[in-house]
Coordinates of C-alpha atoms and ligand atoms in Angstrom, one line a residue:
X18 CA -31.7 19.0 -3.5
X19 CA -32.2 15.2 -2.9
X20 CA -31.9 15.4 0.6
X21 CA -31.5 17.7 3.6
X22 CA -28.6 16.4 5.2
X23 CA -26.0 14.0 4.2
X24 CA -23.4 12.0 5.9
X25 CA -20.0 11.5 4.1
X26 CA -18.6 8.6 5.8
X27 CA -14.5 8.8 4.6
X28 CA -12.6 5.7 4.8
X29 CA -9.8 5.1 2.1
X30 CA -11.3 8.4 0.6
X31 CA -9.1 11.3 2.8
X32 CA -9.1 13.9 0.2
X33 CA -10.9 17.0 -1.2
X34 CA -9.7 16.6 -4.5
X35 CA -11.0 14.2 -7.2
X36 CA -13.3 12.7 -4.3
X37 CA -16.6 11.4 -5.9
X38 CA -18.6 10.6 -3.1
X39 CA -18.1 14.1 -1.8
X40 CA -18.5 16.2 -5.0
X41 CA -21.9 13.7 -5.1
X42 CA -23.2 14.8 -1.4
X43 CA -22.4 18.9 -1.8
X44 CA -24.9 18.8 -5.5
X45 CA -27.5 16.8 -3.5
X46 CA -27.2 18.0 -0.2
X47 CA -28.3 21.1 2.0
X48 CA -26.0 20.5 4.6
X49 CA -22.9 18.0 4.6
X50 CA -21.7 16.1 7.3
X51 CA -18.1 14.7 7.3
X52 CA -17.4 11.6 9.2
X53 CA -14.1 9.5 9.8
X54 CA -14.9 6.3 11.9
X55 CA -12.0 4.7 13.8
X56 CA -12.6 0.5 13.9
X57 CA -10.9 -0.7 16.6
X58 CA -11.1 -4.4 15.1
X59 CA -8.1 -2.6 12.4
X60 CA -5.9 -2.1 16.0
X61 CA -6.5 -5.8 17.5
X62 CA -3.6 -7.9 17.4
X63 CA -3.3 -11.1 14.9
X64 CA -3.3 -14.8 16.0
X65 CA 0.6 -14.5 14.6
X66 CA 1.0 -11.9 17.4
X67 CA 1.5 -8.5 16.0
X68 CA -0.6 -5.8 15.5
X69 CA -3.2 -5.7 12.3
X70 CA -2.2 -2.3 12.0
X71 CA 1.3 -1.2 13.4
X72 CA 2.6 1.9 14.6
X73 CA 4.0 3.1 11.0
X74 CA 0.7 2.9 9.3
X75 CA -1.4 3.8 12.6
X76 CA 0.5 7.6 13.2
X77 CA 0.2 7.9 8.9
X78 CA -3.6 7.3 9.3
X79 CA -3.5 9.8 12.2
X80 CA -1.8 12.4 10.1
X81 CA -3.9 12.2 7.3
X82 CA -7.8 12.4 9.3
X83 CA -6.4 15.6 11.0
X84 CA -5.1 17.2 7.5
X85 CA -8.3 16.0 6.4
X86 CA -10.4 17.8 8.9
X87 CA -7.8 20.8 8.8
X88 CA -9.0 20.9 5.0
X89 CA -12.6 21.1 5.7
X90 CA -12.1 23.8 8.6
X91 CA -10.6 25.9 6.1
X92 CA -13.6 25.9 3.6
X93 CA -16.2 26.0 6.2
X94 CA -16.5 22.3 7.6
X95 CA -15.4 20.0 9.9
X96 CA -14.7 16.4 10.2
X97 CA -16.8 14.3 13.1
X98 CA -14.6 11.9 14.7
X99 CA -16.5 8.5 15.9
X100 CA -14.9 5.9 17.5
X101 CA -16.7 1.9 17.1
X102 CA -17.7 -0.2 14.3
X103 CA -18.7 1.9 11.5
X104 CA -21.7 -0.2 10.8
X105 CA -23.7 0.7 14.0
X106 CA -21.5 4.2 14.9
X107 CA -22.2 5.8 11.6
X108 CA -25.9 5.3 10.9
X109 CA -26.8 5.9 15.1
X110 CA -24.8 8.9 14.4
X111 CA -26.5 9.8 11.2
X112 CA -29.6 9.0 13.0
X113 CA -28.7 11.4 15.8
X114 CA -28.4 14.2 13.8
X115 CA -30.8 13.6 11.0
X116 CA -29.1 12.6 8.1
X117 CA -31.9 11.1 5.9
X118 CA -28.3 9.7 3.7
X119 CA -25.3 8.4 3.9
X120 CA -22.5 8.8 1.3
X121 CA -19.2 6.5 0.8
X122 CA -17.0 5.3 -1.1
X123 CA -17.1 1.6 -1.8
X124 CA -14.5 -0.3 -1.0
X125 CA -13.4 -4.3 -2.4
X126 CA -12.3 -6.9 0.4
X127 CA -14.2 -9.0 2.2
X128 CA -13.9 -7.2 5.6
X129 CA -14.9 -4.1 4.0
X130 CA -18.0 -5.1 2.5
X131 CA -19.1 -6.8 5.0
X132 CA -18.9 -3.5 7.5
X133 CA -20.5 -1.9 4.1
X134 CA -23.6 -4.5 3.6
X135 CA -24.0 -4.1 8.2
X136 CA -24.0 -0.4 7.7
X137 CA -26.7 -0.2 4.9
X138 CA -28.4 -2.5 6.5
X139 CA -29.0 -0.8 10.0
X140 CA -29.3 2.5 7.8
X141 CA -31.9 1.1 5.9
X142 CA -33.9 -0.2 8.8
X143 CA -33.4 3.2 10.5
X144 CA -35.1 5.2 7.4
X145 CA -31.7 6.8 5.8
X146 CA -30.6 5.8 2.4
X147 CA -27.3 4.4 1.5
X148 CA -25.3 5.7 -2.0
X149 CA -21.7 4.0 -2.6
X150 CA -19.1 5.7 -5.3
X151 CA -16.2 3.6 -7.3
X152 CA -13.2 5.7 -6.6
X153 CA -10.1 4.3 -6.1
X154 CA -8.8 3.3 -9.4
X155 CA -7.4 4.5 -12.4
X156 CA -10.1 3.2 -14.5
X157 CA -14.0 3.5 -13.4
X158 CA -15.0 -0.1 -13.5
X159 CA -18.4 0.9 -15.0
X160 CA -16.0 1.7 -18.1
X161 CA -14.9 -1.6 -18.4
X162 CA -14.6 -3.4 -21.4
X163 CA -15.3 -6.3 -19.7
X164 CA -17.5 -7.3 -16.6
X165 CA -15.5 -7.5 -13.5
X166 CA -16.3 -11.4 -13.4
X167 CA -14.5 -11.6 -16.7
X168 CA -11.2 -9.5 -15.5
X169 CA -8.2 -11.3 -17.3
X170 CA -6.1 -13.4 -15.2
X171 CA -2.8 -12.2 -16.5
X172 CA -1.5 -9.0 -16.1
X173 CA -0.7 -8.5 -19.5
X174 CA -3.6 -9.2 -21.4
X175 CA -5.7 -7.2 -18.7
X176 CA -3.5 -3.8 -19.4
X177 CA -3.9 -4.4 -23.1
X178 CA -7.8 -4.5 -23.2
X179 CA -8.4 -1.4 -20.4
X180 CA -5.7 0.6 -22.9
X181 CA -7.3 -0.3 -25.8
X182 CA -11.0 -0.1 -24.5
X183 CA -11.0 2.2 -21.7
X184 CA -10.9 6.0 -21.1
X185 CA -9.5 7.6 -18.0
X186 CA -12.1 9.6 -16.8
X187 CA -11.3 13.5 -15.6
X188 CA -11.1 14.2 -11.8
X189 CA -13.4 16.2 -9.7
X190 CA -12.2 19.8 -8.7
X191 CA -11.9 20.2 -4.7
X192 CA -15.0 22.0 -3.3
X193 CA -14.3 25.4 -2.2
X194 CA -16.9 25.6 0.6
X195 CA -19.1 23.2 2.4
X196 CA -22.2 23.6 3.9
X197 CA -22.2 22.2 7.3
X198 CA -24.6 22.2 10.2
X199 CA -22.7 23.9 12.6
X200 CA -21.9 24.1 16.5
X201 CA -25.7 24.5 17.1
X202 CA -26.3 20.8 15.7
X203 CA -22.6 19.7 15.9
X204 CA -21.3 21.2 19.7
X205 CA -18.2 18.8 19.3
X206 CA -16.9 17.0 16.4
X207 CA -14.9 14.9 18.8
X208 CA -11.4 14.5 19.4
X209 CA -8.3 12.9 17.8
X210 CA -6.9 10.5 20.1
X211 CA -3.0 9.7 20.0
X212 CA -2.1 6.5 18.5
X213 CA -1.6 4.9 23.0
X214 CA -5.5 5.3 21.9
X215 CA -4.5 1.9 20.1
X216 CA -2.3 0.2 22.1
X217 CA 1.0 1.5 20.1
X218 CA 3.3 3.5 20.8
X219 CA 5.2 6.7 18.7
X220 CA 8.1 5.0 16.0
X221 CA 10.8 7.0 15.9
X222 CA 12.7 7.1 12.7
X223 CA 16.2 5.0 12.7
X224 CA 18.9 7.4 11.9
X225 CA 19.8 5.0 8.7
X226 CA 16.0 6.1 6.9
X227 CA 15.7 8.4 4.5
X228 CA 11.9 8.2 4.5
X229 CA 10.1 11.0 5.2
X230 CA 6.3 10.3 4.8
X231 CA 3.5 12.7 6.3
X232 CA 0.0 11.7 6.0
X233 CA -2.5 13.4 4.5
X234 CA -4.0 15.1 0.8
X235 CA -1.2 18.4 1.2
X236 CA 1.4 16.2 1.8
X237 CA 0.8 13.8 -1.1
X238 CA 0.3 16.9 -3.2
X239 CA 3.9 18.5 -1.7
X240 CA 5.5 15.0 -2.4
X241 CA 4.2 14.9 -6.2
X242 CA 5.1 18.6 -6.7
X243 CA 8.5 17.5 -5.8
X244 CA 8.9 14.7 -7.6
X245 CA 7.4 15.8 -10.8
X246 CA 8.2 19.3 -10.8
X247 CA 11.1 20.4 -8.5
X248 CA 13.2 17.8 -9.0
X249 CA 12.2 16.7 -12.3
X250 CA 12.7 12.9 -11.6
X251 CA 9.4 11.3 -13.8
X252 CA 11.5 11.3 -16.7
X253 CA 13.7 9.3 -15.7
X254 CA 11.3 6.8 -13.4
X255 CA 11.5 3.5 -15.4
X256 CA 15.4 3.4 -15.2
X257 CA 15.2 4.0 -11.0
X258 CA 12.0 2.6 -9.9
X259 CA 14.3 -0.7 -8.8
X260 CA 16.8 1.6 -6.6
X261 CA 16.4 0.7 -2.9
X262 CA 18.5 3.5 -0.9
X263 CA 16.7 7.3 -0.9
X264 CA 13.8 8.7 -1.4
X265 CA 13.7 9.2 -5.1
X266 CA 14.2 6.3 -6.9
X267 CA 10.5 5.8 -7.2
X268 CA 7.3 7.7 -6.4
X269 CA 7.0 7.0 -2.9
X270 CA 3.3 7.9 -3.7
X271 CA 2.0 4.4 -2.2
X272 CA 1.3 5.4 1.0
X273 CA -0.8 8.3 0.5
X274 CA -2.4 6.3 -2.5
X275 CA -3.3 3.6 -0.1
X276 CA -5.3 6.0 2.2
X277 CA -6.7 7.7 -0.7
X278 CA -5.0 10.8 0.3
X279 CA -4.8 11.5 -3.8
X280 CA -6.3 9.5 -6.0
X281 CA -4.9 7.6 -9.5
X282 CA -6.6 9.9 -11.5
X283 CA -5.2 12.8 -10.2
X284 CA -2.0 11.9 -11.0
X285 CA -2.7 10.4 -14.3
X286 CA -3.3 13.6 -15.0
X287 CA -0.5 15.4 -13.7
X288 CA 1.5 12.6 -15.6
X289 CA -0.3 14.3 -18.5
X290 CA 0.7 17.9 -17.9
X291 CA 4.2 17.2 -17.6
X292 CA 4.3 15.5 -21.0
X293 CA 2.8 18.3 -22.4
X294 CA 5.4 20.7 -20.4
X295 CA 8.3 18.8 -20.3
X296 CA 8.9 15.5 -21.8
X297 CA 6.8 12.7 -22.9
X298 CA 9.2 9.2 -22.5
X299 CA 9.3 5.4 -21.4
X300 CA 9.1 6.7 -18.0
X301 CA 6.3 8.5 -17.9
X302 CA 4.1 6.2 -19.4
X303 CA 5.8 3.6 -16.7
X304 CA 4.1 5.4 -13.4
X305 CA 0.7 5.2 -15.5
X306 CA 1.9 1.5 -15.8
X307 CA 2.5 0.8 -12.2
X308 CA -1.2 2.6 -11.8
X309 CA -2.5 0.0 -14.1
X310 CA -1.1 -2.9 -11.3
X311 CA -2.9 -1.0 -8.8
X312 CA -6.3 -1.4 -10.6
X313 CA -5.4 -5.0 -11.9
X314 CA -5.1 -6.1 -8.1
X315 CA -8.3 -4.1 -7.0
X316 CA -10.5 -5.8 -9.5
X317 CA -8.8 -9.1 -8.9
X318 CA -10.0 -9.1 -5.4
X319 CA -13.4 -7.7 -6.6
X320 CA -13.7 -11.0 -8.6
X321 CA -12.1 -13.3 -6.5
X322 CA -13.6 -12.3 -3.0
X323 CA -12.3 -14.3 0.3
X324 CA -10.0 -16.3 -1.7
X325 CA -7.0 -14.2 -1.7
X326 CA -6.5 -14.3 1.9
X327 CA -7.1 -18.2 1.5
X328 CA -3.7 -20.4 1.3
X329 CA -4.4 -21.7 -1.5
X330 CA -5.1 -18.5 -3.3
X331 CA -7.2 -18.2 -6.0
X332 CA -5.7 -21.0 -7.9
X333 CA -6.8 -23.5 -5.2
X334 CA -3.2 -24.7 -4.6
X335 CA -3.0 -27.8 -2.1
X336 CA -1.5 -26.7 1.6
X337 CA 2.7 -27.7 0.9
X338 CA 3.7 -24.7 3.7
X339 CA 5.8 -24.9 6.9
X340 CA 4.4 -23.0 9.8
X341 CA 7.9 -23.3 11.7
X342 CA 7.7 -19.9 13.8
X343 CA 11.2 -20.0 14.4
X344 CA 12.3 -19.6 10.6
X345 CA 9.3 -17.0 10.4
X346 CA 11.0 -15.0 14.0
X347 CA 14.3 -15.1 12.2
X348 CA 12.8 -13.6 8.6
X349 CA 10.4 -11.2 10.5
X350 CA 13.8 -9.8 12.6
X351 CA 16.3 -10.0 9.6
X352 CA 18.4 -12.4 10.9
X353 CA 18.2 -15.1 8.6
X354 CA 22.6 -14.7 7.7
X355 CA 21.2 -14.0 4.4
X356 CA 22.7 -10.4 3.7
X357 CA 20.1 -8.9 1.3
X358 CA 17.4 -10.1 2.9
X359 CA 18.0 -9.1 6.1
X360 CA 19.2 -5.4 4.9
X361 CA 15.3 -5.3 3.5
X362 CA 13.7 -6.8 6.2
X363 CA 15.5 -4.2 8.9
X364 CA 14.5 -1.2 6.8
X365 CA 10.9 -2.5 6.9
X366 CA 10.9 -3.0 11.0
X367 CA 12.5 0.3 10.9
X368 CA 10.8 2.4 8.5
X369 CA 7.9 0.9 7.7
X370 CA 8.6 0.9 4.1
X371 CA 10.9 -1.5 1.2
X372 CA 11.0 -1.0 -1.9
X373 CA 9.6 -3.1 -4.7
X374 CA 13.0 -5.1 -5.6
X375 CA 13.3 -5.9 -1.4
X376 CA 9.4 -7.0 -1.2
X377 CA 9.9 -9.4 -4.2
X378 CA 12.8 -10.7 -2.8
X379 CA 11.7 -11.1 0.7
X380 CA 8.9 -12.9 0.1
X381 CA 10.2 -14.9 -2.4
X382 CA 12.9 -16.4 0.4
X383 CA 10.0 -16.6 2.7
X384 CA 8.1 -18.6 0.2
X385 CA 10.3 -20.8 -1.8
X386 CA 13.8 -20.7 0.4
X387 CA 12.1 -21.4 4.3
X388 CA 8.9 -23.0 2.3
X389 CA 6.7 -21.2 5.2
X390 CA 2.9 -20.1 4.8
X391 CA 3.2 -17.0 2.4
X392 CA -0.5 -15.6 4.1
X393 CA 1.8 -15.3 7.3
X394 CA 4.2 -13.3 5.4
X395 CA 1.7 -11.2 3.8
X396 CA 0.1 -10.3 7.3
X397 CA 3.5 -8.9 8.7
X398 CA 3.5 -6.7 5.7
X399 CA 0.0 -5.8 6.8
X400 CA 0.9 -4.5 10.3
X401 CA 3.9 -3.4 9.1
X402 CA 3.7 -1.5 5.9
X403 CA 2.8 2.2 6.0
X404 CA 1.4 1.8 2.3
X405 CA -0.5 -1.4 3.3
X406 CA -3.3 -1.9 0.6
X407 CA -5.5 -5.0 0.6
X408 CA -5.4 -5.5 -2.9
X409 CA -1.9 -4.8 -3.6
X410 CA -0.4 -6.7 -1.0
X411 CA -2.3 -9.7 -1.0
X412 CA -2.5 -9.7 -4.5
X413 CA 1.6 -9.5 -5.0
X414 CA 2.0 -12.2 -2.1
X415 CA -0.5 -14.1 -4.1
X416 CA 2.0 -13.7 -7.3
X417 CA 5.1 -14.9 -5.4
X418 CA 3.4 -17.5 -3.7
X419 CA 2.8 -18.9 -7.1
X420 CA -1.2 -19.3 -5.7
X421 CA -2.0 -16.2 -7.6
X422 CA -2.0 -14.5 -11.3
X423 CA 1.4 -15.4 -12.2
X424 CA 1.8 -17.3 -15.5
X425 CA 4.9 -18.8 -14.9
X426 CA 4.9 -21.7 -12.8
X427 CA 8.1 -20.9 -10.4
X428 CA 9.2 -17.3 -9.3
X429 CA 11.7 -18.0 -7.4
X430 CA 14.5 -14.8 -7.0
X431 CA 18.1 -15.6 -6.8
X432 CA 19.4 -13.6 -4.2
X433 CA 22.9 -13.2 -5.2
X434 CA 22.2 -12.7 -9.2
X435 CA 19.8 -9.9 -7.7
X436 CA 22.4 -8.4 -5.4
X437 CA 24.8 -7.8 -7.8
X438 CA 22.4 -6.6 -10.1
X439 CA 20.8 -3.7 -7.5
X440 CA 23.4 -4.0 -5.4
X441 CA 26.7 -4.6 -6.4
X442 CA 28.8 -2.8 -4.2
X443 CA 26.9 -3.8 -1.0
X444 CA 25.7 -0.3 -0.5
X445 CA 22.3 -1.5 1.2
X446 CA 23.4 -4.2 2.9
X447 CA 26.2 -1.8 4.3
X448 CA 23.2 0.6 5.4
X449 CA 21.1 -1.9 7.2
X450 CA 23.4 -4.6 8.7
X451 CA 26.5 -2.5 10.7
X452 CA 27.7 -6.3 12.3
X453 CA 28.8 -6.9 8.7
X454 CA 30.0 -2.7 7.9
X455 CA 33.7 -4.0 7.5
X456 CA 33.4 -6.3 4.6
X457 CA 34.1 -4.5 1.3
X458 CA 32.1 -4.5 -2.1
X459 CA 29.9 -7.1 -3.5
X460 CA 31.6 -9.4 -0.5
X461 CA 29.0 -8.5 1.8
X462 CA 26.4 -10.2 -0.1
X463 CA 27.8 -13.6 1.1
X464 CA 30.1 -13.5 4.0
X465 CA 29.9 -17.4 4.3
X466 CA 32.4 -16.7 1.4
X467 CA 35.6 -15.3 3.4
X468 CA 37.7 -17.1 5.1
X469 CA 37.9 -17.8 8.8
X470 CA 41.1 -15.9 9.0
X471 CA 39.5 -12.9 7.1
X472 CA 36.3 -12.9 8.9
X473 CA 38.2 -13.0 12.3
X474 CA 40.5 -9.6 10.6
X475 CA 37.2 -8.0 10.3
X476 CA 36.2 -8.9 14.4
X477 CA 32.9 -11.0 12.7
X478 CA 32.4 -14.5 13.7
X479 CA 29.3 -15.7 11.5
X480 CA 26.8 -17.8 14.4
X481 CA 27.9 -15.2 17.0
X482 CA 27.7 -11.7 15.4
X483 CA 25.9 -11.9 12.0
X484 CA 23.9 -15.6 11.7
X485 CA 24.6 -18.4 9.9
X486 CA 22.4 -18.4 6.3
X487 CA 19.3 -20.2 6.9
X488 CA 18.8 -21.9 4.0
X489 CA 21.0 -23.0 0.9
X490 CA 21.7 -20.2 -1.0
X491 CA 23.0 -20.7 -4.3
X492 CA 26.1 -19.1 -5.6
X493 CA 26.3 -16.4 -8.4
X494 CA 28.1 -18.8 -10.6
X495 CA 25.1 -20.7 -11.1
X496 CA 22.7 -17.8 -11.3
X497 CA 23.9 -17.0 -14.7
Ligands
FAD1 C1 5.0 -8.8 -1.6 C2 4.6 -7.4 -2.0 C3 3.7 -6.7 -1.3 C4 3.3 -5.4 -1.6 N1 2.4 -4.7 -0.8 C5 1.9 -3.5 -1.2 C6 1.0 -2.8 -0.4 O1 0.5 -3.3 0.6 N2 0.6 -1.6 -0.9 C7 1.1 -1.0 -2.0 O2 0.7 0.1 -2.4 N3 1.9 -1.7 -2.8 C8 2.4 -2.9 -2.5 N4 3.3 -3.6 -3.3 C9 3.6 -3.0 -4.6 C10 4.9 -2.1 -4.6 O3 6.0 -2.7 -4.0 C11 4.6 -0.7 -4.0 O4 3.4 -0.2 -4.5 C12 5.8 0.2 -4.3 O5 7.0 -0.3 -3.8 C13 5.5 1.6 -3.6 O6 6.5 2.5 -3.9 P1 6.3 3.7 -4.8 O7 5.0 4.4 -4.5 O8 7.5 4.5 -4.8 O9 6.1 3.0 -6.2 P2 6.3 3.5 -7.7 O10 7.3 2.6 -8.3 O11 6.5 5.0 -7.7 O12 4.9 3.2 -8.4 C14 3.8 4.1 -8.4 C15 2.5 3.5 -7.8 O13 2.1 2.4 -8.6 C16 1.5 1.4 -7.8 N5 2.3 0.1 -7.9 C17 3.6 0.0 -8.2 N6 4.0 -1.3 -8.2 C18 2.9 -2.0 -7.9 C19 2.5 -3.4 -7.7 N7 3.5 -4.4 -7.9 N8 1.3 -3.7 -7.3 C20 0.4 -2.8 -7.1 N9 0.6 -1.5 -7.3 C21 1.8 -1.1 -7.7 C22 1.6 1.9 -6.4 O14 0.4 2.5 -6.0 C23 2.7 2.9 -6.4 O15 2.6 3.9 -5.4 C24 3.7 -4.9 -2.9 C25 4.6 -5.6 -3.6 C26 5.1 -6.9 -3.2 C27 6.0 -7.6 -4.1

């Protein structure tokens, strides 16, 4: 054994399974120490005035350290709730009880290695060693075929070379026991505090939401068995991933992905068993696919450090934005009198999620119909989103806000050619927006269309009980 005791410090990490850093600390240490640190700087509000982390993603985070610690109870463990900044909580704690090294996993944007480079430094100057684990991708960056400097900056090209060059590696088994220190070192392994704790407050469902999400490894593992297995929907993934209504149009794996609640590998290689069992298709190489994005955007941040929270993005674009907080109030709220929009933006203030289709579109009419600041868009996805991933969303708001890896110069989403595409009969809009339940079909989409005398039929006066558009939208005609 390398050492006597070890401190696991879990962050985006909250699993048994497939977990690295874990496996790592069980072969080289006697006893094992799990530790989940809650930074308060994640709960402070933004200069934009809403919470870095939101209610949505706060209770999910919640859920999934008390699964976590419910999983190591049950093979002998526990799970040591702190409270501070990792970076002096963790090694005083490790300190405290004699940890001679701390285990994690390492993480990619800037915040995050800063806390990392503070907390290995006060460990180091306290006598305990420091060992980091790559964990949260598909493929292990050491297994690159390139050096992470060198990571393509289009998409395309990337996903080619790791295919071609790359192996997946296998995932670690779950341990089956722990050895932990016990109530005679460890008397109390500290308390989960409600999310008031943070400042925010329970979010009840809406009644319109379909989405379900519990945090935590079993519940990731429930949501995969059902997908994959019960309902048998991988196989036909790549012609519903752009649905917007329901829970099974896609995955809806992102926000226990985000938490690390299961990891890529994991279900790379369930993707695996049910080719071999079932069927092997466009589909289910698409989820792999959508994995490969994941990565892509990790290492992009990797590369490009600080710059993809800079407004000028990692292509060094010139500062053209608005900063009207009006526009932004009226995009935030859905209540722009842009149907679609809206319908997306609502389901995100109410569920905390939107599907791919709505977050393309919505920050594309943030973007290039209002012309405001994109990084302000990309931060209410932040406090909002119960998936929120660093990489992923500031990567994809890079994209739209043509700063980013994009090849093509303009990205701009026509809303109505987009609507009548994924939503031709107004379904979604119908959902979200009940001012505007009485108009029929594909009409919804653009009320500004009706006549006064209709509109008045259907008791809707557009600047009274739905919004004028904001913005000149332009009609389907010319979309095609
Ligand atoms: C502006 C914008 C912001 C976004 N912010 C986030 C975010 O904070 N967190 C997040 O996980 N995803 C983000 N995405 C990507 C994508 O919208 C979500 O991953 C997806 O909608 C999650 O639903 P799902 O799990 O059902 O996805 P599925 O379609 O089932 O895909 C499976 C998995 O592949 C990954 N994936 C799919 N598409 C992408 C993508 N474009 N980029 C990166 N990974 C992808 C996700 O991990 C997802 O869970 C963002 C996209 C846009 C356009």
């Amino acid at each position: 054994m390398k050492y006597d005791r070890i401190l696991v410090w879990f962050r985006n990490d909250l699993r048994l399974g497939d977990n690295e850093t874990l496996t790592r600390a069980i072969q080289q240490g006697k006893k094992i120490i799990p530790v989940y640190c809650f930074d308060s700087r994640q709960f402070k509000s933004t200069s934009l005035g809403f919470a870095k982390t939101g209610a949505f993603r706060a209770q999910f985070l919640l859920e999934s350290v008390a699964d976590l610690r419910q999983s190591f109870q049950k093979i002998g463990g526990d799970l040591v709730i702190l409270k501070g900044n990792p970076e002096q909580a963790v090694p005083e704690f490790a300190k405290q009880l004699g940890a001679t090294a701390i285990y994690f996993s390492k993480e990619v944007a800037a915040e995050e290695r800063q806390v990392d480079k503070a907390l290995e430094e006060n460990a180091f100057s306290q006598g305990i060693a420091c060992e980091s684990f790559w964990q949260s991708t598909l493929y292990h960056k050491d297994d690159l075929p390139f050096p992470i400097r060198q990571t393509p900056e289009v998409f395309t090209q990337f996903r080619k070379e790791v295919e071609k060059g790359c192996k997946i590696r296998p995932s670690f088994p779950s341990p089956k026991q722990i050895s932990y220190p016990g109530k005679a070192v460890i008397p109390d392994a500290g308390e989960l505090l409600p999310l008031t704790t943070y400042g925010l407050e329970y979010r009840k469902q809406a009644q319109q939401s379909w989405l379900y999400v519990r945090g935590g490894e079993s519940a990731a593992q429930e949501r995969l068995q059902s997908y994959f297995w019960e309902k048998d929907l991988l196989k036909n993934y790549k012609q519903t991933r752009n649905g917007l209504i329901g829970m099974d149009y896609s995955s809806k794996l992102s926000p226990w992905l985000a938490l690390g609640c299961i990891s890529p590998r994991s279900i790379y290689e369930e993707v695996k068993r049910y080719e071999k069992e079932r069927v092997k298709n466009d589909s289910t190489y698409w989820l792999v696919f959508e994995l490969i994005w994941r990565d892509y955007f990790r290492l992009i941040a990797k590369k490009h450090g600080i710059k993809i929270f800079s407004l000028g993005g990692i292509r060094n674009q010139q500062d053209a934005w608005r900063r009207d907080k009006d526009l932004f109030e009226a995009w935030k709220s859905g209540q722009t009198g842009v149907p679609f929009v809206d319908a997306n933006m609502r389901e995100l203030n109410a569920t905390g999620f939107m599907s791919n289709r709505g977050r393309q579109l919505v920050a594309s009419f943030l973007v290039n119909d209002l012309g405001i600041d994109w990084t302000w868009g990309a931060r209410y996805f932040e406090s909002l989103l119960v998936d929120y991933d660093v990489c992923s969303n500031w990567g994809n708001w890079m994209y739209v806000g043509g700063v980013g890896n994009d090849p093509r110069e303009n990205r701009y989403f026509n809303i109505l050619r987009q609507a009548s595409t994924y939503d031709k009969k107004g379904d979604f809009v119908r959902l979200w927006i009940p001012e505007l339940q009485a108009i029929s079909g594909f009409d919804i989409h653009q009320p500004w269309e009706l006549s006064t005398a209709t509109l008045r039929n259907l008791k809707i006066q557009l600047g009274h009980s739905y919004p004028h558009a904001l913005g000149k939208i332009p009609a389907l005609e010319k979309a095609y």
